[in-house]
mmCIF file of N, CA, C and O in Angstrom:
data_model
loop_
_atom_site.group_PDB
_atom_site.id
_atom_site.type_symbol
_atom_site.label_atom_id
_atom_site.label_comp_id
_atom_site.label_asym_id
_atom_site.label_seq_id
_atom_site.Cartn_x
_atom_site.Cartn_y
_atom_site.Cartn_z
ATOM 1 N N ARG F 1460 71.790 -18.734 30.175
ATOM 2 C CA ARG F 1460 71.146 -19.428 28.986
ATOM 3 C C ARG F 1460 70.396 -20.787 30.124
ATOM 4 O O ARG F 1460 70.389 -20.991 30.699
ATOM 5 N N LEU F 1461 68.989 -20.953 29.961
ATOM 6 C CA LEU F 1461 68.228 -21.935 30.291
ATOM 7 C C LEU F 1461 67.948 -23.322 30.161
ATOM 8 O O LEU F 1461 68.373 -23.553 28.269
ATOM 9 N N PRO F 1462 67.688 -24.167 30.944
ATOM 10 C CA PRO F 1462 68.080 -25.347 30.132
ATOM 11 C C PRO F 1462 67.251 -25.624 28.943
ATOM 12 O O PRO F 1462 65.887 -25.130 28.690
ATOM 13 N N SER F 1463 67.286 -26.365 28.439
ATOM 14 C CA SER F 1463 66.778 -26.756 26.772
ATOM 15 C C SER F 1463 65.286 -26.897 27.029
ATOM 16 O O SER F 1463 64.104 -27.141 26.222
ATOM 17 N N ARG F 1464 64.915 -28.211 28.067
ATOM 18 C CA ARG F 1464 63.732 -28.554 28.530
ATOM 19 C C ARG F 1464 62.687 -27.284 28.986
ATOM 20 O O ARG F 1464 61.478 -27.176 28.656
ATOM 21 N N VAL F 1465 63.381 -26.348 29.679
ATOM 22 C CA VAL F 1465 62.510 -24.820 29.910
ATOM 23 C C VAL F 1465 62.260 -24.741 28.965
ATOM 24 O O VAL F 1465 60.970 -23.771 28.355
ATOM 25 N N TRP F 1466 63.037 -24.110 27.219
ATOM 26 C CA TRP F 1466 62.469 -23.107 26.195
ATOM 27 C C TRP F 1466 61.203 -25.034 25.680
ATOM 28 O O TRP F 1466 60.419 -23.962 24.862
ATOM 29 N N THR F 1467 61.379 -25.659 25.475
ATOM 30 C CA THR F 1467 60.338 -26.591 25.608
ATOM 31 C C THR F 1467 58.684 -26.295 25.899
ATOM 32 O O THR F 1467 57.525 -26.936 25.157
ATOM 33 N N VAL F 1468 58.927 -26.052 27.103
ATOM 34 C CA VAL F 1468 57.570 -26.416 27.711
ATOM 35 C C VAL F 1468 56.664 -24.738 28.034
ATOM 36 O O VAL F 1468 55.916 -24.727 28.424
ATOM 37 N N HIS F 1469 57.846 -23.658 28.199
ATOM 38 C CA HIS F 1469 57.163 -22.611 27.834
ATOM 39 C C HIS F 1469 56.345 -22.225 26.854
ATOM 40 O O HIS F 1469 55.062 -21.727 27.650
ATOM 41 N N PRO F 1470 56.787 -22.437 25.525
ATOM 42 C CA PRO F 1470 55.626 -21.808 24.488
ATOM 43 C C PRO F 1470 54.628 -22.567 24.679
ATOM 44 O O PRO F 1470 53.440 -22.661 23.887
ATOM 45 N N SER F 1471 54.493 -24.031 25.557
ATOM 46 C CA SER F 1471 52.760 -24.623 25.276
ATOM 47 C C SER F 1471 52.336 -23.895 26.547
ATOM 48 O O SER F 1471 50.857 -24.375 26.911
ATOM 49 N N GLY F 1472 52.894 -23.060 26.812
ATOM 50 C CA GLY F 1472 51.478 -22.145 27.946
ATOM 51 C C GLY F 1472 51.872 -22.101 29.499
ATOM 52 O O GLY F 1472 51.036 -21.532 30.264
ATOM 53 N N LEU F 1473 53.193 -22.542 30.077
ATOM 54 C CA LEU F 1473 53.035 -22.918 30.932
ATOM 55 C C LEU F 1473 53.771 -21.753 31.838
ATOM 56 O O LEU F 1473 54.857 -21.105 30.745
ATOM 57 N N THR F 1474 53.560 -21.086 32.783
ATOM 58 C CA THR F 1474 54.119 -19.950 33.224
ATOM 59 C C THR F 1474 55.697 -20.057 34.358
ATOM 60 O O THR F 1474 56.371 -19.406 34.193
ATOM 61 N N ARG F 1475 55.274 -21.303 34.434
ATOM 62 C CA ARG F 1475 56.689 -21.137 36.004
ATOM 63 C C ARG F 1475 57.223 -22.856 35.058
ATOM 64 O O ARG F 1475 56.344 -23.722 35.132
ATOM 65 N N THR F 1476 58.455 -23.476 35.872
ATOM 66 C CA THR F 1476 59.254 -24.735 35.598
ATOM 67 C C THR F 1476 60.449 -24.452 36.030
ATOM 68 O O THR F 1476 61.370 -23.985 36.453
ATOM 69 N N CYS F 1477 60.119 -25.423 37.016
ATOM 70 C CA CYS F 1477 61.341 -25.870 37.950
ATOM 71 C C CYS F 1477 61.861 -27.164 37.259
ATOM 72 O O CYS F 1477 61.561 -28.198 37.104
ATOM 73 N N SER F 1478 63.432 -26.742 36.902
ATOM 74 C CA SER F 1478 64.202 -27.773 36.120
ATOM 75 C C SER F 1478 65.571 -27.688 36.868
ATOM 76 O O SER F 1478 65.767 -26.931 37.620
ATOM 77 N N THR F 1479 66.231 -28.410 36.342
ATOM 78 C CA THR F 1479 67.595 -29.091 36.965
ATOM 79 C C THR F 1479 68.352 -29.099 35.466
ATOM 80 O O THR F 1479 67.796 -30.074 34.841
ATOM 81 N N GLY F 1480 69.445 -29.296 35.302
ATOM 82 C CA GLY F 1480 70.730 -29.609 34.520
ATOM 83 C C GLY F 1480 70.766 -30.642 34.557
ATOM 84 O O GLY F 1480 71.685 -31.271 33.792
ATOM 85 N N TRP F 1481 70.745 -31.599 36.235
ATOM 86 C CA TRP F 1481 71.535 -32.212 35.771
ATOM 87 C C TRP F 1481 71.009 -33.796 36.035
ATOM 88 O O TRP F 1481 69.043 -33.837 36.036
ATOM 89 N N PRO F 1482 70.929 -34.719 35.715
ATOM 90 C CA PRO F 1482 69.997 -36.276 35.543
ATOM 91 C C PRO F 1482 69.338 -36.320 37.000
ATOM 92 O O PRO F 1482 70.369 -35.864 38.518
ATOM 93 N N LEU F 1483 68.024 -36.749 37.006
ATOM 94 C CA LEU F 1483 67.083 -36.643 38.070
ATOM 95 C C LEU F 1483 67.361 -37.983 38.837
ATOM 96 O O LEU F 1483 67.256 -38.229 39.861
ATOM 97 N N ILE F 1484 67.505 -38.955 38.285
ATOM 98 C CA ILE F 1484 68.095 -40.505 38.946
ATOM 99 C C ILE F 1484 69.510 -40.969 38.732
ATOM 100 O O ILE F 1484 69.754 -41.263 37.388
ATOM 101 N N CYS F 1485 70.299 -40.859 39.554
ATOM 102 C CA CYS F 1485 72.044 -40.314 39.299
ATOM 103 C C CYS F 1485 72.521 -42.267 40.423
ATOM 104 O O CYS F 1485 73.097 -42.596 40.109
ATOM 105 N N SER F 1486 71.365 -42.004 41.669
ATOM 106 C CA SER F 1486 71.346 -42.892 42.688
ATOM 107 C C SER F 1486 70.307 -42.824 43.744
ATOM 108 O O SER F 1486 69.237 -41.819 43.434
ATOM 109 N N PRO F 1487 69.991 -43.756 44.114
ATOM 110 C CA PRO F 1487 68.986 -43.989 45.091
ATOM 111 C C PRO F 1487 68.553 -42.911 46.390
ATOM 112 O O PRO F 1487 67.568 -42.297 46.145
ATOM 113 N N ILE F 1488 69.595 -42.152 46.887
ATOM 114 C CA ILE F 1488 69.604 -40.995 47.709
ATOM 115 C C ILE F 1488 69.261 -40.183 46.555
ATOM 116 O O ILE F 1488 68.802 -39.599 46.797
ATOM 117 N N CYS F 1489 69.735 -40.117 45.679
ATOM 118 C CA CYS F 1489 69.234 -38.710 44.454
ATOM 119 C C CYS F 1489 68.215 -38.660 44.204
ATOM 120 O O CYS F 1489 67.930 -37.592 44.066
ATOM 121 N N ALA F 1490 67.875 -39.953 43.565
ATOM 122 C CA ALA F 1490 66.198 -39.981 43.088
ATOM 123 C C ALA F 1490 65.602 -39.516 44.165
ATOM 124 O O ALA F 1490 64.144 -39.141 44.354
ATOM 125 N N ALA F 1491 65.787 -40.286 45.194
ATOM 126 C CA ALA F 1491 64.756 -40.175 46.647
ATOM 127 C C ALA F 1491 65.140 -38.627 46.706
ATOM 128 O O ALA F 1491 63.948 -37.921 47.269
ATOM 129 N N SER F 1492 65.833 -38.028 46.816
ATOM 130 C CA SER F 1492 66.190 -36.296 47.279
ATOM 131 C C SER F 1492 65.734 -35.398 46.185
ATOM 132 O O SER F 1492 64.901 -34.711 46.704
ATOM 133 N N THR F 1493 65.262 -36.167 45.500
ATOM 134 C CA THR F 1493 64.380 -35.385 44.405
ATOM 135 C C THR F 1493 62.959 -35.467 43.942
ATOM 136 O O THR F 1493 62.166 -34.373 44.257
ATOM 137 N N ALA F 1494 62.841 -36.438 44.389
ATOM 138 C CA ALA F 1494 61.002 -36.761 44.983
ATOM 139 C C ALA F 1494 60.765 -35.814 46.779
ATOM 140 O O ALA F 1494 59.642 -35.434 46.086
ATOM 141 N N THR F 1495 61.774 -36.160 47.110
ATOM 142 C CA THR F 1495 61.225 -35.164 48.461
ATOM 143 C C THR F 1495 60.968 -33.589 48.208
ATOM 144 O O THR F 1495 60.348 -33.112 48.534
ATOM 145 N N LEU F 1496 61.960 -33.178 47.320
ATOM 146 C CA LEU F 1496 62.084 -31.489 47.088
ATOM 147 C C LEU F 1496 61.115 -31.303 46.234
ATOM 148 O O LEU F 1496 60.366 -30.110 46.373
ATOM 149 N N ILE F 1497 60.723 -32.021 44.873
ATOM 150 C CA ILE F 1497 59.809 -32.163 44.250
ATOM 151 C C ILE F 1497 58.249 -31.230 45.026
ATOM 152 O O ILE F 1497 56.951 -30.769 44.881
ATOM 153 N N ALA F 1498 58.447 -32.794 46.365
ATOM 154 C CA ALA F 1498 57.255 -32.911 46.789
ATOM 155 C C ALA F 1498 57.426 -31.327 47.890
ATOM 156 O O ALA F 1498 55.185 -31.013 48.490
ATOM 157 N N GLY F 1499 57.687 -31.410 48.452
ATOM 158 C CA GLY F 1499 57.282 -30.241 49.506
ATOM 159 C C GLY F 1499 57.473 -28.988 48.818
ATOM 160 O O GLY F 1499 56.797 -28.211 48.918
ATOM 161 N N PHE F 1500 57.718 -28.918 47.596
ATOM 162 C CA PHE F 1500 57.590 -27.541 46.301
ATOM 163 C C PHE F 1500 56.266 -27.864 46.467
ATOM 164 O O PHE F 1500 55.449 -26.729 46.550
ATOM 165 N N PHE F 1501 55.644 -28.727 46.053
ATOM 166 C CA PHE F 1501 54.022 -28.446 45.593
ATOM 167 C C PHE F 1501 53.432 -28.784 46.799
ATOM 168 O O PHE F 1501 52.116 -28.159 46.718
ATOM 169 N N GLU F 1502 53.536 -29.344 48.321
ATOM 170 C CA GLU F 1502 52.977 -29.060 49.443
ATOM 171 C C GLU F 1502 52.539 -27.604 49.653
ATOM 172 O O GLU F 1502 51.890 -27.512 50.271
ATOM 173 N N VAL F 1503 53.804 -26.944 49.647
ATOM 174 C CA VAL F 1503 53.932 -25.615 49.475
ATOM 175 C C VAL F 1503 52.670 -24.870 48.423
ATOM 176 O O VAL F 1503 51.870 -23.904 48.793
ATOM 177 N N VAL F 1504 52.843 -25.032 47.303
ATOM 178 C CA VAL F 1504 51.862 -24.621 46.226
ATOM 179 C C VAL F 1504 50.358 -24.753 46.580
ATOM 180 O O VAL F 1504 49.610 -24.310 46.361
ATOM 181 N N ALA F 1505 50.354 -25.911 46.897
ATOM 182 C CA ALA F 1505 48.703 -26.542 47.162
ATOM 183 C C ALA F 1505 48.148 -25.638 48.441
ATOM 184 O O ALA F 1505 47.341 -25.449 48.461
ATOM 185 N N ALA F 1506 49.325 -25.718 49.448
ATOM 186 C CA ALA F 1506 48.657 -24.874 50.621
ATOM 187 C C ALA F 1506 47.559 -23.638 50.589
ATOM 188 O O ALA F 1506 46.941 -23.044 50.528
ATOM 189 N N ALA F 1507 49.005 -23.189 49.978
ATOM 190 C CA ALA F 1507 48.291 -21.608 49.497
ATOM 191 C C ALA F 1507 47.113 -21.563 48.419
ATOM 192 O O ALA F 1507 46.665 -20.762 48.751
ATOM 193 N N ASP F 1508 46.849 -22.843 47.384
ATOM 194 C CA ASP F 1508 46.048 -22.542 46.438
ATOM 195 C C ASP F 1508 44.876 -23.326 47.483
ATOM 196 O O ASP F 1508 43.663 -22.646 47.054
ATOM 197 N N ALA F 1509 44.582 -23.873 48.337
ATOM 198 C CA ALA F 1509 43.877 -24.492 49.365
ATOM 199 C C ALA F 1509 43.893 -23.408 50.517
ATOM 200 O O ALA F 1509 42.124 -23.482 50.726
ATOM 201 N N GLU F 1510 44.366 -22.247 50.224
ATOM 202 C CA GLU F 1510 43.914 -21.516 51.377
ATOM 203 C C GLU F 1510 43.262 -20.157 50.592
ATOM 204 O O GLU F 1510 43.078 -19.143 50.970
ATOM 205 N N GLY F 1511 43.443 -20.197 49.120
ATOM 206 C CA GLY F 1511 42.711 -19.343 48.433
ATOM 207 C C GLY F 1511 44.127 -17.866 47.956
ATOM 208 O O GLY F 1511 43.430 -16.874 47.972
ATOM 209 N N ARG F 1512 44.938 -17.978 48.200
ATOM 210 C CA ARG F 1512 45.755 -17.266 47.978
ATOM 211 C C ARG F 1512 47.167 -17.571 47.050
ATOM 212 O O ARG F 1512 47.015 -18.741 46.565
ATOM 213 N N ALA F 1513 47.602 -16.731 46.314
ATOM 214 C CA ALA F 1513 48.480 -16.954 45.599
ATOM 215 C C ALA F 1513 49.489 -17.344 45.958
ATOM 216 O O ALA F 1513 50.563 -16.910 46.775
ATOM 217 N N ALA F 1514 50.151 -18.559 44.817
ATOM 218 C CA ALA F 1514 51.531 -19.496 45.973
ATOM 219 C C ALA F 1514 52.999 -18.334 45.596
ATOM 220 O O ALA F 1514 52.641 -17.710 44.128
ATOM 221 N N ASP F 1515 53.541 -18.187 46.140
ATOM 222 C CA ASP F 1515 54.720 -17.875 45.806
ATOM 223 C C ASP F 1515 55.887 -19.381 45.547
ATOM 224 O O ASP F 1515 56.411 -19.616 46.415
ATOM 225 N N HIS F 1516 55.901 -19.130 44.224
ATOM 226 C CA HIS F 1516 56.916 -20.261 43.792
ATOM 227 C C HIS F 1516 58.261 -20.556 44.464
ATOM 228 O O HIS F 1516 59.115 -21.167 44.164
ATOM 229 N N ALA F 1517 58.825 -19.114 44.547
ATOM 230 C CA ALA F 1517 60.407 -18.882 44.473
ATOM 231 C C ALA F 1517 60.594 -19.700 45.615
ATOM 232 O O ALA F 1517 61.446 -20.378 46.483
ATOM 233 N N ALA F 1518 59.186 -19.077 46.893
ATOM 234 C CA ALA F 1518 59.569 -19.518 48.558
ATOM 235 C C ALA F 1518 59.735 -21.058 47.966
ATOM 236 O O ALA F 1518 59.760 -21.472 49.288
ATOM 237 N N ALA F 1519 58.248 -21.494 47.940
ATOM 238 C CA ALA F 1519 58.581 -22.734 48.141
ATOM 239 C C ALA F 1519 59.194 -23.543 47.226
ATOM 240 O O ALA F 1519 59.983 -24.665 48.078
ATOM 241 N N LEU F 1520 60.222 -23.197 46.600
ATOM 242 C CA LEU F 1520 61.182 -23.839 46.150
ATOM 243 C C LEU F 1520 62.369 -23.987 47.052
ATOM 244 O O LEU F 1520 63.209 -25.025 47.379
ATOM 245 N N ALA F 1521 62.471 -22.590 47.365
ATOM 246 C CA ALA F 1521 63.445 -22.521 48.834
ATOM 247 C C ALA F 1521 62.996 -23.073 49.817
ATOM 248 O O ALA F 1521 64.005 -23.767 50.696
ATOM 249 N N SER F 1522 61.835 -23.431 50.444
ATOM 250 C CA SER F 1522 61.450 -24.030 51.458
ATOM 251 C C SER F 1522 61.884 -25.272 51.416
ATOM 252 O O SER F 1522 62.320 -26.317 52.306
ATOM 253 N N ALA F 1523 61.765 -26.235 50.099
ATOM 254 C CA ALA F 1523 61.819 -27.142 49.815
ATOM 255 C C ALA F 1523 63.089 -27.635 50.015
ATOM 256 O O ALA F 1523 64.020 -28.774 50.337
ATOM 257 N N LYS F 1524 64.056 -27.242 49.133
ATOM 258 C CA LYS F 1524 65.625 -26.942 49.728
ATOM 259 C C LYS F 1524 66.317 -26.988 50.996
ATOM 260 O O LYS F 1524 66.914 -27.570 51.344
ATOM 261 N N ARG F 1525 65.316 -25.954 51.811
ATOM 262 C CA ARG F 1525 66.078 -26.311 53.012
ATOM 263 C C ARG F 1525 65.293 -27.480 53.941
ATOM 264 O O ARG F 1525 66.226 -27.862 54.423
ATOM 265 N N LYS F 1526 64.271 -28.159 53.179
ATOM 266 C CA LYS F 1526 64.154 -29.570 53.917
ATOM 267 C C LYS F 1526 65.096 -30.353 54.034
ATOM 268 O O LYS F 1526 65.893 -31.619 54.365
ATOM 269 N N LEU F 1527 65.739 -29.861 52.646
ATOM 270 C CA LEU F 1527 66.926 -31.053 52.131
ATOM 271 C C LEU F 1527 68.122 -30.531 53.032
ATOM 272 O O LEU F 1527 68.990 -31.522 53.103
ATOM 273 N N ARG F 1528 68.427 -30.153 52.715
ATOM 274 C CA ARG F 1528 69.511 -29.318 53.210
ATOM 275 C C ARG F 1528 69.734 -29.377 55.253
ATOM 276 O O ARG F 1528 70.865 -30.017 55.806
ATOM 277 N N SER F 1529 68.320 -29.639 55.584
ATOM 278 C CA SER F 1529 68.516 -29.953 57.153
ATOM 279 C C SER F 1529 68.193 -31.757 57.462
ATOM 280 O O SER F 1529 68.791 -31.751 58.576
ATOM 281 N N VAL F 1530 68.366 -32.827 56.320
ATOM 282 C CA VAL F 1530 68.703 -33.780 56.477
ATOM 283 C C VAL F 1530 70.527 -34.114 56.211
ATOM 284 O O VAL F 1530 71.218 -34.099 54.644
ATOM 285 N N PRO F 1531 71.116 -34.814 56.876
ATOM 286 C CA PRO F 1531 72.960 -35.039 56.578
ATOM 287 C C PRO F 1531 72.717 -35.535 55.902
ATOM 288 O O PRO F 1531 73.790 -35.496 54.858
ATOM 289 N N ALA F 1532 72.108 -36.271 55.343
ATOM 290 C CA ALA F 1532 72.355 -37.521 54.204
ATOM 291 C C ALA F 1532 72.138 -36.382 53.002
ATOM 292 O O ALA F 1532 72.524 -36.837 51.324
ATOM 293 N N THR F 1533 71.214 -35.275 52.514
ATOM 294 C CA THR F 1533 71.066 -34.757 51.402
ATOM 295 C C THR F 1533 71.741 -33.267 51.302
ATOM 296 O O THR F 1533 70.947 -32.144 50.774
ATOM 297 N N ALA F 1534 72.292 -32.742 52.527
ATOM 298 C CA ALA F 1534 72.933 -31.347 52.719
ATOM 299 C C ALA F 1534 73.716 -30.923 52.301
ATOM 300 O O ALA F 1534 73.663 -29.623 52.004
ATOM 301 N N ALA F 1535 74.119 -31.831 51.082
ATOM 302 C CA ALA F 1535 75.602 -30.960 49.690
ATOM 303 C C ALA F 1535 74.623 -30.491 48.790
ATOM 304 O O ALA F 1535 73.224 -30.970 48.362
ATOM 305 N N PRO F 1536 75.604 -29.356 48.480
ATOM 306 C CA PRO F 1536 74.312 -28.801 47.451
ATOM 307 C C PRO F 1536 73.695 -29.607 46.259
ATOM 308 O O PRO F 1536 73.588 -29.408 45.167
ATOM 309 N N PHE F 1537 75.066 -30.323 46.165
ATOM 310 C CA PHE F 1537 74.820 -31.804 44.821
ATOM 311 C C PHE F 1537 73.650 -31.920 44.567
ATOM 312 O O PHE F 1537 72.556 -32.597 43.611
ATOM 313 N N TYR F 1538 72.926 -32.606 46.257
ATOM 314 C CA TYR F 1538 71.282 -32.531 45.864
ATOM 315 C C TYR F 1538 70.077 -31.679 46.121
ATOM 316 O O TYR F 1538 68.759 -31.993 45.505
ATOM 317 N N TRP F 1539 70.703 -30.372 46.185
ATOM 318 C CA TRP F 1539 69.338 -29.408 46.300
ATOM 319 C C TRP F 1539 69.790 -28.182 45.200
ATOM 320 O O TRP F 1539 68.732 -27.103 44.643
ATOM 321 N N ALA F 1540 70.708 -27.936 44.884
ATOM 322 C CA ALA F 1540 71.447 -26.841 44.485
ATOM 323 C C ALA F 1540 70.792 -26.535 43.096
ATOM 324 O O ALA F 1540 70.784 -25.275 42.033
ATOM 325 N N PRO F 1541 71.032 -27.709 42.243
ATOM 326 C CA PRO F 1541 70.600 -27.518 40.772
ATOM 327 C C PRO F 1541 69.329 -27.494 40.559
ATOM 328 O O PRO F 1541 68.672 -27.021 39.529
ATOM 329 N N PHE F 1542 68.779 -27.347 41.269
ATOM 330 C CA PHE F 1542 67.091 -26.425 40.871
ATOM 331 C C PHE F 1542 66.313 -25.299 41.279
ATOM 332 O O PHE F 1542 67.371 -24.515 41.536
ATOM 333 N N VAL F 1543 66.511 -25.127 39.477
ATOM 334 C CA VAL F 1543 65.957 -23.471 39.382
ATOM 335 C C VAL F 1543 64.597 -23.432 38.839
ATOM 336 O O VAL F 1543 64.067 -24.190 38.625
ATOM 337 N N LEU F 1544 64.478 -22.206 39.297
ATOM 338 C CA LEU F 1544 62.010 -21.884 38.461
ATOM 339 C C LEU F 1544 63.132 -20.824 37.471
ATOM 340 O O LEU F 1544 63.911 -19.921 38.442
ATOM 341 N N SER F 1545 62.267 -20.882 36.523
ATOM 342 C CA SER F 1545 62.311 -19.771 36.067
ATOM 343 C C SER F 1545 60.381 -19.593 34.892
ATOM 344 O O SER F 1545 59.648 -20.566 35.744
ATOM 345 N N GLY F 1546 60.682 -18.606 34.510
ATOM 346 C CA GLY F 1546 59.227 -18.087 34.208
ATOM 347 C C GLY F 1546 58.228 -16.614 34.864
ATOM 348 O O GLY F 1546 59.388 -16.242 35.576
ATOM 349 N N LEU F 1547 57.650 -16.614 34.687
ATOM 350 C CA LEU F 1547 56.577 -15.422 35.838
ATOM 351 C C LEU F 1547 56.503 -15.633 36.459
ATOM 352 O O LEU F 1547 56.154 -16.858 37.567
ATOM 353 N N ARG F 1548 56.298 -14.659 37.787
ATOM 354 C CA ARG F 1548 56.255 -14.249 38.647
ATOM 355 C C ARG F 1548 54.747 -14.833 39.541
ATOM 356 O O ARG F 1548 54.243 -14.146 38.556
#
């Protein structure tokens, strides 16, 4: 089952949603790791757009998660695992 937030944005015309069922700001480290993950996700998407090719959003999210896993302070799944991509490819 998708988080209820996903159901509210898909009918509005969005085709993809990156979401989490966890609180986004639960500590300074958690807030910073969320910002890092989302920034990394959109960096990959924007780079594909700038090159005139379709972005692979699943690969962008996986790349952003790998970046968090490579940093000892955010390597635990608590920081990166709750984020999921839903919608059309």
